[in-house]
PDB file of C-alpha atoms and ligand atoms in Angstrom:
ATOM      1  CA  MET A   1       0.000   0.000   0.000  1.00 61.00           C
ATOM      2  CA  GLN A   2       1.298   3.431  -0.938  1.00 75.00           C
ATOM      3  CA  ILE A   3       1.252   5.775   2.051  1.00 88.00           C
ATOM      4  CA  ASN A   4       0.964   9.527   1.763  1.00 95.00           C
ATOM      5  CA  ILE A   5       3.451  10.538   4.439  1.00 97.00           C
ATOM      6  CA  ALA A   6       2.525  14.232   4.265  1.00 97.00           C
ATOM      7  CA  HIS A   7      -1.016  13.207   5.227  1.00 97.00           C
ATOM      8  CA  THR A   8      -0.114  10.713   7.939  1.00 97.00           C
ATOM      9  CA  VAL A   9       2.289  13.209   9.556  1.00 98.00           C
ATOM     10  CA  GLN A  10      -0.362  15.938   9.548  1.00 98.00           C
ATOM     11  CA  ASN A  11      -2.915  13.526  10.953  1.00 98.00           C
ATOM     12  CA  VAL A  12      -0.599  12.448  13.789  1.00 98.00           C
ATOM     13  CA  LEU A  13       0.383  16.064  14.553  1.00 98.00           C
ATOM     14  CA  ASN A  14      -3.307  17.025  14.770  1.00 98.00           C
ATOM     15  CA  ARG A  15      -4.049  14.110  17.079  1.00 98.00           C
ATOM     16  CA  ILE A  16      -1.076  15.036  19.309  1.00 98.00           C
ATOM     17  CA  ASP A  17      -2.279  18.620  19.401  1.00 97.00           C
ATOM     18  CA  ASN A  18      -5.829  17.655  20.338  1.00 97.00           C
ATOM     19  CA  ALA A  19      -4.635  15.264  23.043  1.00 97.00           C
ATOM     20  CA  SER A  20      -2.136  17.675  24.620  1.00 97.00           C
ATOM     21  CA  PRO A  21      -3.192  19.410  27.828  1.00 94.00           C
ATOM     22  CA  LYS A  22      -2.846  23.197  27.798  1.00 93.00           C
ATOM     23  CA  GLY A  23       0.775  24.252  28.078  1.00 92.00           C
ATOM     24  CA  ALA A  24       2.116  20.742  27.438  1.00 93.00           C
ATOM     25  CA  ASN A  25       5.013  20.435  25.037  1.00 95.00           C
ATOM     26  CA  VAL A  26       4.923  17.077  23.263  1.00 98.00           C
ATOM     27  CA  THR A  27       7.635  16.218  20.749  1.00 98.00           C
ATOM     28  CA  LEU A  28       6.864  13.807  17.923  1.00 98.00           C
ATOM     29  CA  ILE A  29       9.611  11.311  17.157  1.00 98.00           C
ATOM     30  CA  ALA A  30       8.902   9.639  13.819  1.00 98.00           C
ATOM     31  CA  VAL A  31      10.251   6.112  14.207  1.00 98.00           C
ATOM     32  CA  SER A  32      11.989   5.548  10.888  1.00 98.00           C
ATOM     33  CA  LYS A  33      13.704   2.217  11.644  1.00 97.00           C
ATOM     34  CA  THR A  34      13.827   0.019   8.521  1.00 96.00           C
ATOM     35  CA  LYS A  35      12.322   2.879   6.458  1.00 96.00           C
ATOM     36  CA  SER A  36      13.971   4.383   3.398  1.00 97.00           C
ATOM     37  CA  ILE A  37      15.801   7.684   3.096  1.00 98.00           C
ATOM     38  CA  ALA A  38      13.021   8.816   0.738  1.00 97.00           C
ATOM     39  CA  SER A  39      10.400   8.178   3.440  1.00 97.00           C
ATOM     40  CA  ILE A  40      12.443  10.136   5.983  1.00 98.00           C
ATOM     41  CA  ILE A  41      12.751  13.051   3.564  1.00 98.00           C
ATOM     42  CA  SER A  42       8.975  13.007   3.004  1.00 98.00           C
ATOM     43  CA  ALA A  43       8.378  13.215   6.744  1.00 98.00           C
ATOM     44  CA  TYR A  44      11.004  15.955   7.015  1.00 98.00           C
ATOM     45  CA  GLN A  45       9.241  17.937   4.313  1.00 98.00           C
ATOM     46  CA  ALA A  46       6.014  17.509   6.268  1.00 98.00           C
ATOM     47  CA  GLY A  47       7.710  19.205   9.223  1.00 98.00           C
ATOM     48  CA  VAL A  48       9.159  16.327  11.264  1.00 98.00           C
ATOM     49  CA  ARG A  49      12.592  17.026  12.750  1.00 98.00           C
ATOM     50  CA  HIS A  50      12.963  14.165  15.244  1.00 98.00           C
ATOM     51  CA  PHE A  51      13.536  10.622  13.981  1.00 98.00           C
ATOM     52  CA  GLY A  52      13.910   7.351  15.874  1.00 98.00           C
ATOM     53  CA  GLU A  53      16.221   4.460  14.970  1.00 98.00           C
ATOM     54  CA  ASN A  54      17.008   1.225  16.787  1.00 97.00           C
ATOM     55  CA  ARG A  55      20.046  -0.160  14.940  1.00 97.00           C
ATOM     56  CA  ALA A  56      23.433   1.471  15.384  1.00 98.00           C
ATOM     57  CA  HIS A  57      24.746   0.974  11.870  1.00 97.00           C
ATOM     58  CA  GLU A  58      21.436   2.008  10.318  1.00 98.00           C
ATOM     59  CA  LEU A  59      21.530   5.205  12.371  1.00 98.00           C
ATOM     60  CA  ALA A  60      25.097   5.912  11.215  1.00 98.00           C
ATOM     61  CA  THR A  61      24.232   5.328   7.549  1.00 98.00           C
ATOM     62  CA  LYS A  62      21.102   7.478   7.606  1.00 98.00           C
ATOM     63  CA  ALA A  63      22.649  10.303   9.642  1.00 98.00           C
ATOM     64  CA  THR A  64      25.591  10.413   7.242  1.00 98.00           C
ATOM     65  CA  GLU A  65      23.393  10.357   4.176  1.00 98.00           C
ATOM     66  CA  LEU A  66      21.146  13.119   5.543  1.00 98.00           C
ATOM     67  CA  LYS A  67      23.783  15.293   7.167  1.00 98.00           C
ATOM     68  CA  HIS A  68      22.830  18.196   4.884  1.00 98.00           C
ATOM     69  CA  LEU A  69      19.533  18.363   6.810  1.00 98.00           C
ATOM     70  CA  THR A  70      21.332  19.920   9.755  1.00 98.00           C
ATOM     71  CA  ASP A  71      18.294  20.358  11.989  1.00 98.00           C
ATOM     72  CA  ILE A  72      17.393  16.659  12.143  1.00 98.00           C
ATOM     73  CA  LYS A  73      17.617  15.171  15.640  1.00 98.00           C
ATOM     74  CA  TRP A  74      18.307  11.428  15.779  1.00 98.00           C
ATOM     75  CA  HIS A  75      16.878   9.453  18.677  1.00 98.00           C
ATOM     76  CA  PHE A  76      18.229   6.004  19.454  1.00 98.00           C
ATOM     77  CA  ILE A  77      15.274   4.098  20.891  1.00 98.00           C
ATOM     78  CA  GLY A  78      16.312   0.448  20.981  1.00 92.00           C
ATOM     79  CA  ASN A  79      18.317  -1.947  23.051  1.00 95.00           C
ATOM     80  CA  LEU A  80      22.003  -1.301  22.345  1.00 95.00           C
ATOM     81  CA  GLN A  81      24.875  -3.782  22.461  1.00 96.00           C
ATOM     82  CA  THR A  82      27.947  -2.261  24.117  1.00 95.00           C
ATOM     83  CA  ARG A  83      30.145  -3.101  21.146  1.00 95.00           C
ATOM     84  CA  GLN A  84      27.856  -0.964  18.976  1.00 96.00           C
ATOM     85  CA  SER A  85      27.924   2.079  21.200  1.00 97.00           C
ATOM     86  CA  HIS A  86      30.365   4.082  19.109  1.00 98.00           C
ATOM     87  CA  PRO A  87      28.006   5.048  16.241  1.00 98.00           C
ATOM     88  CA  VAL A  88      25.328   5.972  18.767  1.00 98.00           C
ATOM     89  CA  ALA A  89      27.753   8.175  20.710  1.00 98.00           C
ATOM     90  CA  GLU A  90      28.785   9.760  17.427  1.00 98.00           C
ATOM     91  CA  TYR A  91      25.423  10.306  15.711  1.00 98.00           C
ATOM     92  CA  ALA A  92      22.549  10.180  18.205  1.00 98.00           C
ATOM     93  CA  HIS A  93      21.165  13.410  19.678  1.00 98.00           C
ATOM     94  CA  TYR A  94      19.063  11.519  22.246  1.00 98.00           C
ATOM     95  CA  PHE A  95      19.272   8.052  23.760  1.00 98.00           C
ATOM     96  CA  HIS A  96      16.083   6.479  25.120  1.00 98.00           C
ATOM     97  CA  ALA A  97      17.305   3.129  26.295  1.00 97.00           C
ATOM     98  CA  ILE A  98      19.624   3.139  29.280  1.00 98.00           C
ATOM     99  CA  ASP A  99      18.535  -0.322  30.389  1.00 97.00           C
ATOM    100  CA  ARG A 100      21.692  -1.315  32.258  1.00 96.00           C
ATOM    101  CA  LEU A 101      24.653   0.485  33.800  1.00 97.00           C
ATOM    102  CA  LYS A 102      27.140  -1.073  31.434  1.00 97.00           C
ATOM    103  CA  ILE A 103      25.686   0.669  28.387  1.00 98.00           C
ATOM    104  CA  ALA A 104      25.560   4.046  30.137  1.00 98.00           C
ATOM    105  CA  ARG A 105      29.191   3.702  31.208  1.00 98.00           C
ATOM    106  CA  ARG A 106      30.326   2.692  27.733  1.00 98.00           C
ATOM    107  CA  LEU A 107      28.463   5.568  26.098  1.00 98.00           C
ATOM    108  CA  SER A 108      29.899   7.998  28.625  1.00 98.00           C
ATOM    109  CA  ILE A 109      33.453   6.952  27.751  1.00 98.00           C
ATOM    110  CA  LYS A 110      32.819   7.240  24.004  1.00 98.00           C
ATOM    111  CA  LEU A 111      31.085  10.592  24.426  1.00 98.00           C
ATOM    112  CA  GLN A 112      34.018  12.022  26.356  1.00 98.00           C
ATOM    113  CA  THR A 113      36.375  11.032  23.545  1.00 98.00           C
ATOM    114  CA  LEU A 114      34.039  12.584  20.982  1.00 98.00           C
ATOM    115  CA  LYS A 115      33.391  15.634  23.168  1.00 98.00           C
ATOM    116  CA  ARG A 116      29.638  15.194  22.820  1.00 98.00           C
ATOM    117  CA  ILE A 117      26.807  15.422  25.338  1.00 98.00           C
ATOM    118  CA  LEU A 118      23.968  12.900  24.980  1.00 98.00           C
ATOM    119  CA  PRO A 119      20.565  13.712  26.482  1.00 98.00           C
ATOM    120  CA  SER A 120      19.294  10.330  27.697  1.00 98.00           C
ATOM    121  CA  PHE A 121      16.374   8.451  29.222  1.00 98.00           C
ATOM    122  CA  ILE A 122      16.468   5.563  31.663  1.00 98.00           C
ATOM    123  CA  GLU A 123      14.294   2.719  30.406  1.00 98.00           C
ATOM    124  CA  VAL A 124      11.985   1.314  33.020  1.00 97.00           C
ATOM    125  CA  ASN A 125       9.932  -1.869  32.998  1.00 97.00           C
ATOM    126  CA  ILE A 126       6.643  -1.073  34.729  1.00 95.00           C
ATOM    127  CA  SER A 127       4.423  -3.673  33.079  1.00 91.00           C
ATOM    128  CA  GLY A 128       6.407  -6.729  34.124  1.00 89.00           C
ATOM    129  CA  GLU A 129       6.344  -8.129  30.593  1.00 86.00           C
ATOM    130  CA  ALA A 130       9.426 -10.312  30.247  1.00 81.00           C
ATOM    131  CA  SER A 131       9.860  -9.249  26.621  1.00 81.00           C
ATOM    132  CA  LYS A 132      10.295  -5.602  27.637  1.00 83.00           C
ATOM    133  CA  GLY A 133      13.669  -4.173  28.557  1.00 88.00           C
ATOM    134  CA  GLY A 134      14.468  -1.738  31.277  1.00 95.00           C
ATOM    135  CA  PHE A 135      15.106  -1.646  34.990  1.00 96.00           C
ATOM    136  CA  ASN A 136      12.667  -3.561  37.110  1.00 96.00           C
ATOM    137  CA  CYS A 137      10.146  -1.131  38.580  1.00 97.00           C
ATOM    138  CA  VAL A 138       7.187  -3.471  38.387  1.00 96.00           C
ATOM    139  CA  ASP A 139       6.319  -2.919  42.038  1.00 97.00           C
ATOM    140  CA  TRP A 140       8.271   0.229  42.849  1.00 97.00           C
ATOM    141  CA  GLU A 141       5.465   1.747  44.966  1.00 97.00           C
ATOM    142  CA  ASN A 142       5.314  -1.155  47.431  1.00 98.00           C
ATOM    143  CA  ASN A 143       8.662  -2.883  47.162  1.00 97.00           C
ATOM    144  CA  GLN A 144      11.239  -0.803  48.987  1.00 97.00           C
ATOM    145  CA  GLN A 145      14.134  -3.032  48.016  1.00 97.00           C
ATOM    146  CA  GLN A 146      13.255  -2.753  44.327  1.00 97.00           C
ATOM    147  CA  ARG A 147      13.018   1.025  44.681  1.00 97.00           C
ATOM    148  CA  GLU A 148      16.385   1.242  46.445  1.00 97.00           C
ATOM    149  CA  ILE A 149      18.130  -0.850  43.803  1.00 97.00           C
ATOM    150  CA  PHE A 150      16.680   1.410  41.111  1.00 98.00           C
ATOM    151  CA  VAL A 151      17.647   4.619  42.919  1.00 98.00           C
ATOM    152  CA  GLY A 152      21.188   3.309  43.433  1.00 97.00           C
ATOM    153  CA  MET A 153      21.475   2.709  39.717  1.00 98.00           C
ATOM    154  CA  VAL A 154      20.008   6.126  38.889  1.00 98.00           C
ATOM    155  CA  ARG A 155      22.603   7.765  41.139  1.00 98.00           C
ATOM    156  CA  GLU A 156      25.375   5.986  39.263  1.00 98.00           C
ATOM    157  CA  VAL A 157      24.047   7.197  35.916  1.00 98.00           C
ATOM    158  CA  LEU A 158      23.711  10.752  37.241  1.00 98.00           C
ATOM    159  CA  VAL A 159      27.444  11.074  37.853  1.00 98.00           C
ATOM    160  CA  LEU A 160      28.533   9.737  34.460  1.00 98.00           C
ATOM    161  CA  PRO A 161      30.209  12.501  32.432  1.00 98.00           C
ATOM    162  CA  ASN A 162      28.559  13.555  29.136  1.00 98.00           C
ATOM    163  CA  ILE A 163      25.334  11.662  29.794  1.00 98.00           C
ATOM    164  CA  GLN A 164      22.651  14.259  30.455  1.00 98.00           C
ATOM    165  CA  LEU A 165      19.647  12.636  32.078  1.00 98.00           C
ATOM    166  CA  LYS A 166      16.354  13.921  30.663  1.00 98.00           C
ATOM    167  CA  GLY A 167      13.883  11.494  32.191  1.00 98.00           C
ATOM    168  CA  LEU A 168      12.311   8.051  31.996  1.00 98.00           C
ATOM    169  CA  MET A 169      11.135   5.870  29.125  1.00 98.00           C
ATOM    170  CA  THR A 170       8.761   2.928  29.082  1.00 97.00           C
ATOM    171  CA  MET A 171       6.740   0.745  26.745  1.00 96.00           C
ATOM    172  CA  ALA A 172       3.230  -0.528  27.360  1.00 94.00           C
ATOM    173  CA  PRO A 173       2.210  -4.046  26.275  1.00 91.00           C
ATOM    174  CA  ARG A 174       0.903  -4.242  22.715  1.00 88.00           C
ATOM    175  CA  LEU A 175      -2.124  -6.257  23.686  1.00 88.00           C
ATOM    176  CA  ALA A 176      -3.687  -4.781  26.774  1.00 92.00           C
ATOM    177  CA  THR A 177      -6.821  -2.918  27.730  1.00 95.00           C
ATOM    178  CA  GLN A 178      -6.862   0.877  27.663  1.00 96.00           C
ATOM    179  CA  THR A 179      -7.123   0.781  31.459  1.00 97.00           C
ATOM    180  CA  THR A 180      -3.985  -1.327  31.805  1.00 96.00           C
ATOM    181  CA  ILE A 181      -2.066   0.884  29.391  1.00 97.00           C
ATOM    182  CA  ARG A 182      -3.182   4.059  31.150  1.00 98.00           C
ATOM    183  CA  ASN A 183      -2.155   2.570  34.465  1.00 97.00           C
ATOM    184  CA  ILE A 184       1.370   1.801  33.220  1.00 97.00           C
ATOM    185  CA  PHE A 185       1.894   5.319  31.848  1.00 98.00           C
ATOM    186  CA  SER A 186       0.407   6.866  34.964  1.00 98.00           C
ATOM    187  CA  ARG A 187       2.736   4.831  37.179  1.00 98.00           C
ATOM    188  CA  LEU A 188       5.757   5.953  35.134  1.00 98.00           C
ATOM    189  CA  GLN A 189       4.658   9.547  35.665  1.00 98.00           C
ATOM    190  CA  GLN A 190       4.335   8.918  39.414  1.00 98.00           C
ATOM    191  CA  LEU A 191       7.802   7.338  39.512  1.00 98.00           C
ATOM    192  CA  SER A 192       9.215  10.362  37.705  1.00 98.00           C
ATOM    193  CA  LYS A 193       7.568  12.757  40.158  1.00 98.00           C
ATOM    194  CA  TRP A 194       8.811  10.680  43.077  1.00 98.00           C
ATOM    195  CA  LEU A 195      12.424  10.734  41.796  1.00 98.00           C
ATOM    196  CA  ASN A 196      12.315  14.440  41.006  1.00 98.00           C
ATOM    197  CA  SER A 197      11.096  15.312  44.480  1.00 97.00           C
ATOM    198  CA  ASN A 198      13.095  12.762  46.502  1.00 95.00           C
ATOM    199  CA  ILE A 199      16.490  12.671  44.788  1.00 96.00           C
ATOM    200  CA  THR A 200      18.012  16.152  44.894  1.00 95.00           C
ATOM    201  CA  GLU A 201      20.395  15.548  41.994  1.00 95.00           C
ATOM    202  CA  PHE A 202      17.626  14.125  39.829  1.00 97.00           C
ATOM    203  CA  GLN A 203      16.124  16.916  37.737  1.00 97.00           C
ATOM    204  CA  ALA A 204      14.865  15.005  34.739  1.00 98.00           C
ATOM    205  CA  PRO A 205      11.113  15.394  34.324  1.00 98.00           C
ATOM    206  CA  GLU A 206      10.712  14.281  30.689  1.00 98.00           C
ATOM    207  CA  LEU A 207       8.724  11.143  29.837  1.00 98.00           C
ATOM    208  CA  SER A 208       9.312   9.140  26.651  1.00 98.00           C
ATOM    209  CA  MET A 209       6.191   7.017  26.268  1.00 98.00           C
ATOM    210  CA  GLY A 210       3.495   6.303  23.708  1.00 98.00           C
ATOM    211  CA  MET A 211       3.605   4.604  20.301  1.00 98.00           C
ATOM    212  CA  SER A 212       1.148   4.459  17.387  1.00 97.00           C
ATOM    213  CA  ALA A 213      -1.447   2.435  19.273  1.00 96.00           C
ATOM    214  CA  ASP A 214      -1.337   4.255  22.599  1.00 97.00           C
ATOM    215  CA  PHE A 215       0.114   7.760  22.242  1.00 98.00           C
ATOM    216  CA  ILE A 216      -3.176   9.532  23.030  1.00 98.00           C
ATOM    217  CA  ILE A 217      -3.280   7.804  26.426  1.00 98.00           C
ATOM    218  CA  ALA A 218       0.436   8.495  26.989  1.00 98.00           C
ATOM    219  CA  ILE A 219      -0.023  12.223  26.348  1.00 98.00           C
ATOM    220  CA  ALA A 220      -2.916  12.357  28.810  1.00 98.00           C
ATOM    221  CA  GLU A 221      -0.571  10.782  31.377  1.00 98.00           C
ATOM    222  CA  GLY A 222       2.192  13.334  30.819  1.00 98.00           C
ATOM    223  CA  ALA A 223       4.302  12.105  27.867  1.00 98.00           C
ATOM    224  CA  SER A 224       6.731  14.702  26.531  1.00 98.00           C
ATOM    225  CA  TYR A 225       8.181  12.537  23.741  1.00 98.00           C
ATOM    226  CA  VAL A 226       6.016  10.127  21.728  1.00 98.00           C
ATOM    227  CA  ARG A 227       7.663   7.541  19.448  1.00 98.00           C
ATOM    228  CA  ILE A 228       5.461   6.881  16.453  1.00 98.00           C
ATOM    229  CA  GLY A 229       6.298   4.558  13.588  1.00 98.00           C
ATOM    230  CA  SER A 230       3.477   2.717  11.860  1.00 97.00           C
ATOM    231  CA  ALA A 231       0.903   5.535  12.115  1.00 97.00           C
ATOM    232  CA  ILE A 232       3.277   7.589   9.950  1.00 98.00           C
ATOM    233  CA  PHE A 233       5.137   5.130   7.741  1.00 97.00           C
ATOM    234  CA  GLY A 234       2.713   2.206   7.568  1.00 92.00           C
ATOM    235  CA  ASN A 235       2.518  -1.114   9.296  1.00 81.00           C
ATOM    236  CA  ASN A 236       5.114  -3.191   7.549  1.00 65.00           C
ATOM    237  CA  TYR A 237       8.545  -3.403   9.090  1.00 52.00           C
ATOM    238  CA  PRO A 238      10.446  -5.188   6.331  1.00 49.00           C
ATOM    239  CA  GLU A 239      13.386  -7.033   7.811  1.00 39.00           C
TER     240      GLU A 239
HETATM  241  C1  PLP B 301       9.268   0.461  16.752  1.00 87.18           C
HETATM  242  C2  PLP B 301       9.210   1.248  18.009  1.00 87.18           C
HETATM  243  C3  PLP B 301       8.276   2.280  18.189  1.00 87.18           C
HETATM  244  C4  PLP B 301       7.212   2.604  17.150  1.00 87.18           C
HETATM  245  O1  PLP B 301       6.195   1.662  17.185  1.00 87.18           O
HETATM  246  P1  PLP B 301       4.831   1.849  16.348  1.00 87.18           P
HETATM  247  O2  PLP B 301       3.876   0.945  17.021  1.00 87.18           O
HETATM  248  O3  PLP B 301       5.144   1.457  14.946  1.00 87.18           O
HETATM  249  O4  PLP B 301       4.453   3.292  16.464  1.00 87.18           O
HETATM  250  C5  PLP B 301       8.328   3.009  19.366  1.00 87.18           C
HETATM  251  N1  PLP B 301       9.233   2.749  20.336  1.00 87.18           N
HETATM  252  C6  PLP B 301      10.135   1.761  20.209  1.00 87.18           C
HETATM  253  C7  PLP B 301      11.098   1.521  21.318  1.00 87.18           C
HETATM  254  C8  PLP B 301      10.151   0.988  19.055  1.00 87.18           C
HETATM  255  O5  PLP B 301      11.051  -0.004  18.950  1.00 87.18           O
END
């Protein structure tokens, strides 16, 4: 099926606008993983400036090919192997997937060499789905030990040079009721508020949450970055 990207972008932007509470600032990240350069340029021409990729070498190739579009911001949104951290440190403008200390440390070292700062999100698993990455915060409200382990890790990330913590990221299950999805996003927002008011050094209020199927709910629960692929580029992820 041929997709009119100018139309899908406008449609998504309108829906974001309608869903956004007064004064909220929600950034659309068009998730362009596996999509062609031509598709990215179409979205760019429709006004998109933030793009999401989840493979290091694909990010490097696309960023290099599109470097003449100097106002594009590349977001790395996927699980990253440490040995592939160099292209992300070199090309990404945002990193959404600090899901273990090792990757944050490796990125920090690379970033210092490259003299770059990388605004980043800590990925949190709220839903308990085994297939989802991120630090275990499934029962952070009631389980003090789980909360302390998480806070200890957050403190270690906070002191890493050249990693600039922006906030938290999560993913809701694909197949869940609206109520369950809302609950997961709401609990991420609560966790963010708790960290921002209880950890003095933690000043990172942004929330990266919401995809094509659930971004309206995510925005209502305080999302500041939504990551939207199929609603813009179509459903097929050829791989
Ligand atoms: C692929 C992907 C998205 C986009 O998903 P859609 O359902 O196509 O909008 C968002 N976030 C992450 C982490 C992804 O891997």
